[in-house]
Coordinates of C-alpha atoms in Angstrom, one line a residue:
X1 CA 0.5 -23.1 -11.1
X2 CA -3.3 -23.2 -11.1
X3 CA -4.1 -19.6 -11.7
X4 CA -5.0 -16.8 -9.3
X5 CA -7.1 -17.1 -6.2
X6 CA -8.3 -14.7 -3.5
X7 CA -10.0 -14.8 -0.1
X8 CA -11.2 -12.1 2.3
X9 CA -12.5 -12.2 5.8
X10 CA -14.3 -9.9 8.1
X11 CA -13.8 -11.7 11.3
X12 CA -14.6 -15.0 13.0
X13 CA -17.2 -15.3 15.8
X14 CA -20.6 -14.0 14.7
X15 CA -23.6 -13.3 16.9
X16 CA -26.1 -16.1 15.8
X17 CA -28.9 -13.6 16.2
X18 CA -27.3 -11.0 14.0
X19 CA -30.2 -9.3 12.1
X20 CA -30.6 -10.4 8.4
X21 CA -30.0 -6.8 7.3
X22 CA -26.6 -6.7 8.9
X23 CA -25.8 -10.1 7.4
X24 CA -26.7 -8.8 4.0
X25 CA -24.6 -5.7 4.5
X26 CA -21.6 -7.8 5.4
X27 CA -22.0 -10.1 2.4
X28 CA -22.3 -7.0 0.1
X29 CA -19.1 -5.6 1.5
X30 CA -17.2 -8.9 1.1
X31 CA -18.6 -9.3 -2.5
X32 CA -17.5 -5.7 -3.3
X33 CA -14.0 -6.4 -2.0
X34 CA -13.7 -9.7 -3.8
X35 CA -14.7 -8.0 -7.1
X36 CA -12.2 -5.3 -6.5
X37 CA -9.5 -7.9 -6.0
X38 CA -10.6 -10.0 -9.0
X39 CA -10.5 -7.0 -11.3
X40 CA -7.0 -6.2 -10.1
X41 CA -5.8 -9.8 -10.6
X42 CA -7.3 -9.8 -14.1
X43 CA -5.2 -6.7 -14.8
X44 CA -2.1 -8.7 -13.7
X45 CA -1.5 -6.7 -10.5
X46 CA 1.0 -8.5 -8.2
X47 CA -0.5 -10.4 -5.2
X48 CA 1.0 -8.0 -2.7
X49 CA -0.6 -5.0 -4.4
X50 CA -4.0 -6.7 -4.5
X51 CA -3.8 -7.5 -0.8
X52 CA -3.1 -3.9 0.1
X53 CA -5.9 -2.7 -2.2
X54 CA -8.5 -5.0 -0.8
X55 CA -7.6 -4.4 2.9
X56 CA -7.7 -0.7 2.4
X57 CA -11.3 -1.0 1.1
X58 CA -12.2 -3.1 4.2
X59 CA -10.5 -0.5 6.5
X60 CA -12.5 2.4 4.9
X61 CA -15.9 0.8 5.6
X62 CA -17.1 1.0 9.2
X63 CA -18.9 -2.3 9.1
X64 CA -16.0 -4.4 10.3
X65 CA -13.4 -3.9 13.1
X66 CA -10.5 -2.2 11.2
X67 CA -9.7 1.4 10.3
X68 CA -12.9 3.4 10.5
X69 CA -15.2 1.4 12.8
X70 CA -12.4 0.0 14.9
X71 CA -13.2 -1.3 18.4
X72 CA -12.4 1.1 21.3
X73 CA -9.9 0.9 24.1
X74 CA -10.9 1.3 27.7
X75 CA -10.1 5.0 27.3
X76 CA -12.6 5.3 24.4
X77 CA -9.9 5.8 21.8
X78 CA -8.8 3.7 18.8
X79 CA -5.4 1.9 18.6
X80 CA -5.1 0.0 15.3
X81 CA -2.6 -2.6 14.0
X82 CA -1.9 -4.3 10.8
X83 CA 0.6 -6.5 8.9
X84 CA 1.4 -7.5 5.4
X85 CA 3.7 -10.1 3.9
X86 CA 5.0 -10.9 0.4
X87 CA 5.6 -14.6 -0.1
X88 CA 8.3 -14.8 -2.7
X89 CA 11.1 -13.5 -0.4
X90 CA 9.1 -13.5 2.8
X91 CA 9.3 -9.7 3.1
X92 CA 7.0 -8.2 5.7
X93 CA 5.9 -5.0 7.4
X94 CA 3.8 -4.5 10.6
X95 CA 2.4 -1.7 12.7
X96 CA 0.7 -1.3 16.1
X97 CA -0.7 1.5 18.2
X98 CA -1.8 3.7 15.4
X99 CA -4.2 6.5 16.2
X100 CA -4.2 8.8 13.2
X101 CA -3.2 6.7 10.2
X102 CA -6.2 6.4 7.9
X103 CA -5.1 3.0 6.4
X104 CA -2.9 1.0 8.7
X105 CA -2.3 -1.7 6.0
X106 CA -0.6 0.9 3.8
X107 CA 1.7 2.0 6.5
X108 CA 2.6 -1.6 7.2
X109 CA 3.4 -1.9 3.5
X110 CA 5.7 1.2 3.7
X111 CA 7.5 -0.3 6.7
X112 CA 8.2 -3.3 4.5
X113 CA 9.2 -1.2 1.4
X114 CA 10.7 2.0 2.8
X115 CA 12.3 1.2 6.1
X116 CA 15.1 -1.2 7.3
X117 CA 12.6 -2.6 9.8
X118 CA 9.8 -5.2 9.9
X119 CA 7.7 -3.8 12.7
X120 CA 7.0 -0.3 14.1
X121 CA 4.6 0.8 16.8
X122 CA 3.0 3.7 18.6
X123 CA 4.8 7.1 18.5
X124 CA 7.6 5.8 16.3
X125 CA 5.1 4.4 13.7
X126 CA 3.1 7.6 13.7
X127 CA 6.3 9.6 13.1
X128 CA 7.2 7.3 10.3
X129 CA 3.8 7.8 8.8
X130 CA 4.2 11.6 8.8
X131 CA 7.6 11.3 7.2
X132 CA 6.1 9.1 4.5
X133 CA 3.2 11.5 3.8
X134 CA 0.4 9.0 4.3
X135 CA -3.1 10.2 4.9
X136 CA -3.7 11.1 8.5
X137 CA -7.0 11.9 10.2
X138 CA -8.2 12.8 13.7
X139 CA -8.8 9.8 16.0
X140 CA -12.5 10.7 16.0
X141 CA -12.7 9.7 12.4
X142 CA -12.4 6.0 13.4
X143 CA -15.0 6.1 16.2
X144 CA -18.6 5.2 15.4
X145 CA -21.7 5.9 17.5
X146 CA -22.4 2.2 17.6
X147 CA -19.0 1.4 19.1
X148 CA -19.4 4.1 21.7
X149 CA -22.5 2.4 22.8
X150 CA -20.8 -1.0 22.8
X151 CA -18.0 0.4 25.0
X152 CA -20.5 1.7 27.4
X153 CA -22.1 -1.8 27.7
X154 CA -18.7 -3.4 28.1
X155 CA -17.8 -1.0 30.9
X156 CA -21.1 -1.6 32.7
X157 CA -20.6 -5.4 32.4
X158 CA -16.9 -5.0 33.3
X159 CA -16.0 -7.2 30.3
X160 CA -14.5 -7.2 26.8
X161 CA -17.2 -7.5 24.2
X162 CA -17.6 -10.6 22.0
X163 CA -19.4 -9.1 19.0
X164 CA -19.0 -5.3 18.8
X165 CA -21.6 -5.1 16.1
X166 CA -24.5 -6.5 18.2
X167 CA -27.3 -3.9 18.1
X168 CA -27.7 -2.0 21.4
X169 CA -31.2 -3.4 22.1
X170 CA -30.8 -2.9 25.8
X171 CA -28.3 -3.8 28.5
X172 CA -30.5 -6.5 30.0
X173 CA -30.5 -8.4 26.7
X174 CA -26.8 -8.0 26.1
X175 CA -25.9 -8.9 29.6
X176 CA -28.0 -12.1 29.3
X177 CA -26.2 -13.0 26.1
X178 CA -22.8 -12.4 27.8
X179 CA -23.8 -14.6 30.7
X180 CA -24.7 -17.4 28.4
X181 CA -21.2 -17.7 27.0
X182 CA -19.2 -16.7 30.0
X183 CA -18.5 -20.2 31.2
X184 CA -17.3 -21.3 27.7
X185 CA -14.8 -18.5 26.9
X186 CA -11.4 -17.8 28.4
X187 CA -8.5 -15.7 27.2
X188 CA -5.0 -16.7 28.4
X189 CA -6.7 -19.0 30.9
X190 CA -8.7 -16.3 32.5
X191 CA -12.6 -16.3 32.3
X192 CA -13.9 -13.7 29.9
X193 CA -17.6 -12.8 29.4
X194 CA -17.2 -12.1 25.7
X195 CA -14.5 -11.0 23.2
X196 CA -14.3 -9.2 19.9
X197 CA -12.5 -10.9 17.0
X198 CA -13.8 -9.0 14.0
X199 CA -10.5 -8.5 12.3
X200 CA -10.3 -8.1 8.5
X201 CA -7.9 -9.8 6.1
X202 CA -7.0 -10.8 2.6
X203 CA -4.9 -13.5 1.0
X204 CA -4.0 -13.7 -2.7
X205 CA -2.0 -15.8 -5.1
X206 CA -1.6 -14.2 -8.5
X207 CA -1.2 -15.8 -11.9
X208 CA 2.5 -16.2 -11.4
X209 CA 2.1 -18.2 -8.2
X210 CA 3.1 -15.4 -5.9
X211 CA 1.3 -15.5 -2.5
X212 CA 0.7 -12.6 -0.2
X213 CA -1.3 -11.9 2.9
X214 CA -2.5 -8.9 5.0
X215 CA -4.5 -8.5 8.2
X216 CA -5.8 -5.3 9.9
X217 CA -7.8 -4.7 13.1
X218 CA -8.8 -2.3 15.8
X219 CA -8.4 -5.1 18.4
X220 CA -10.7 -5.9 21.3
X221 CA -13.5 -3.7 22.5
X222 CA -12.7 -2.3 26.0
X223 CA -9.1 -3.6 25.7
X224 CA -6.3 -2.2 27.8
X225 CA -4.4 0.6 26.1
X226 CA -1.2 -0.8 24.7
X227 CA -2.6 -4.3 24.1
X228 CA -1.2 -5.9 21.0
X229 CA -2.9 -8.9 19.4
X230 CA -2.1 -11.4 16.7
X231 CA -2.9 -9.3 13.6
X232 CA 0.4 -7.4 13.4
X233 CA 2.5 -10.5 14.4
X234 CA 4.1 -12.2 11.4
X235 CA 3.6 -16.0 11.8
X236 CA 0.6 -15.6 14.1
X237 CA -2.0 -13.5 12.5
X238 CA -0.4 -13.2 9.0
X239 CA 2.0 -15.3 7.0
X240 CA 3.0 -15.7 3.4
X241 CA 5.8 -17.8 1.8
X242 CA 6.4 -19.8 -1.3
X243 CA 3.7 -22.4 -0.5
X244 CA 0.8 -20.3 0.8
X245 CA -0.6 -17.1 2.3
X246 CA -2.7 -17.1 5.5
X247 CA -4.7 -14.5 7.5
X248 CA -6.2 -15.3 10.8
X249 CA -9.0 -13.9 13.0
X250 CA -10.4 -14.6 16.4
X251 CA -8.9 -14.9 19.9
X252 CA -5.6 -13.1 19.4
X253 CA -3.9 -14.6 22.5
X254 CA -4.7 -18.2 21.3
X255 CA -3.5 -17.4 17.7
X256 CA -0.2 -16.0 19.1
X257 CA 0.4 -19.1 21.3
X258 CA -0.3 -21.4 18.3
X259 CA 1.7 -19.3 15.7
X260 CA -1.4 -20.2 13.6
X261 CA -0.6 -18.7 10.3
X262 CA 3.0 -20.0 10.0
X263 CA 1.8 -23.4 11.2
X264 CA -0.3 -23.8 8.1
X265 CA 2.8 -23.4 5.9
X266 CA 4.8 -25.6 8.2
X267 CA 2.5 -28.6 8.0
X268 CA 2.2 -28.2 4.3
X269 CA 6.0 -28.3 4.0
X270 CA 6.9 -30.8 6.7
X271 CA 3.9 -33.1 6.7
X272 CA 3.0 -32.8 3.0
X273 CA -0.6 -31.7 3.7
X274 CA -2.7 -30.0 1.1
X275 CA -4.0 -26.5 1.7
X276 CA -7.4 -27.4 3.1
X277 CA -6.0 -30.3 5.1
X278 CA -3.4 -28.0 6.6
X279 CA -6.0 -25.4 7.6
X280 CA -8.2 -28.1 9.2
X281 CA -5.3 -29.6 11.0
X282 CA -4.2 -26.3 12.5
X283 CA -7.7 -25.2 13.6
X284 CA -8.2 -28.6 15.3
X285 CA -4.8 -29.2 16.8
X286 CA -3.2 -25.8 17.5
X287 CA -5.8 -23.7 19.2
X288 CA -6.1 -25.7 22.4
X289 CA -9.3 -24.1 23.8
X290 CA -9.0 -20.9 21.8
X291 CA -11.5 -19.8 19.1
X292 CA -10.4 -18.6 15.7
X293 CA -10.7 -18.8 12.0
X294 CA -8.5 -18.3 9.0
X295 CA -8.4 -17.9 5.2
X296 CA -5.6 -19.3 3.0
X297 CA -4.4 -19.6 -0.6
X298 CA -1.7 -21.8 -2.1
X299 CA 0.7 -21.2 -4.9
X300 CA -1.3 -23.7 -7.0
X301 CA -4.3 -21.5 -7.1
X302 CA -6.2 -23.2 -4.3
X303 CA -8.3 -21.4 -1.7
X304 CA -9.3 -22.6 1.8
X305 CA -10.8 -21.5 5.0
X306 CA -11.6 -22.9 8.5
X307 CA -13.0 -21.8 11.8
X308 CA -14.2 -23.2 15.1
X309 CA -16.3 -20.2 16.0
X310 CA -20.0 -19.6 15.4
X311 CA -19.6 -18.3 11.9
X312 CA -16.9 -16.3 10.0
X313 CA -17.5 -13.5 7.6
X314 CA -15.6 -14.7 4.4
X315 CA -15.5 -14.7 0.7
X316 CA -13.3 -16.4 -1.9
X317 CA -12.9 -16.7 -5.6
X318 CA -10.6 -18.5 -8.1
X319 CA -9.6 -17.9 -11.7
X320 CA -11.7 -20.9 -12.9
X321 CA -14.9 -19.0 -12.0
X322 CA -15.6 -20.3 -8.5
X323 CA -16.9 -17.6 -6.1
X324 CA -18.4 -17.9 -2.6
X325 CA -19.5 -15.5 0.1
X326 CA -20.7 -16.8 3.4
X327 CA -21.0 -16.4 7.2
X328 CA -22.1 -19.7 8.6
X329 CA -20.8 -23.2 8.2

């Protein structure tokens, strides 16, 4: 065992013209979350607890697309999803279609710890949340003025928005930006003007070599009500086992098809690849024409990330003192 390691992400696929102030805000949030996780790891908190703690912090800040600040459905509401996985025994919990649960990652943890199931969704998940006594809020809590504006632009453009944090500087500007990427982007083989992959996630290996992973998101801006992405799907958006922990972000449909998170562990086990080699292989060979990114840790205390998008909000740290927060390549 090589000591503890942690990585966080705030989504892959970043507007190249994102204002410097917004870039700095994102880096500050990632740094805060890393420091929170580092402090917990130094206090010998198990990996699974650190993952939940850090993702809750990300969900509580409206900057990224999870919890408060989630992308809006075509109906103007929020439907959130999350999953968490504990590597040593491959225990997991996942939730979808949440509209009132303040911290979806914690309900996913309760599905894992307090139910006989691995995945609960919509009304059943909300009822389970009430029985477990988790914090509930009105759906309006999750909705930000900025996202209301982005939804309006998406509806006027009849599209799903690529970067839900792009400042609303005018429909003409945003429409021109959408047109410039329209030819390059598809989802499930269908042309798409733009999409919104700003999921959050955290992966941790603790000092005892136990890996864990968690992912949380509001999904796509202007998505159809009831749409489920990769984030709550074990093996696609989230995976942790004895060898590694992985959290993905990006085009959910492509991540689902490629079972991206599980494939990192698979090529480590079956091909004997190292962690960074495995991440690079999966990003290059398993996405077809999809766009995504991922963070990963190994039981040996390694940390890795990869993406084929224009940037990915991420941060990572290891017990030997290494720490990095970045957006671009």
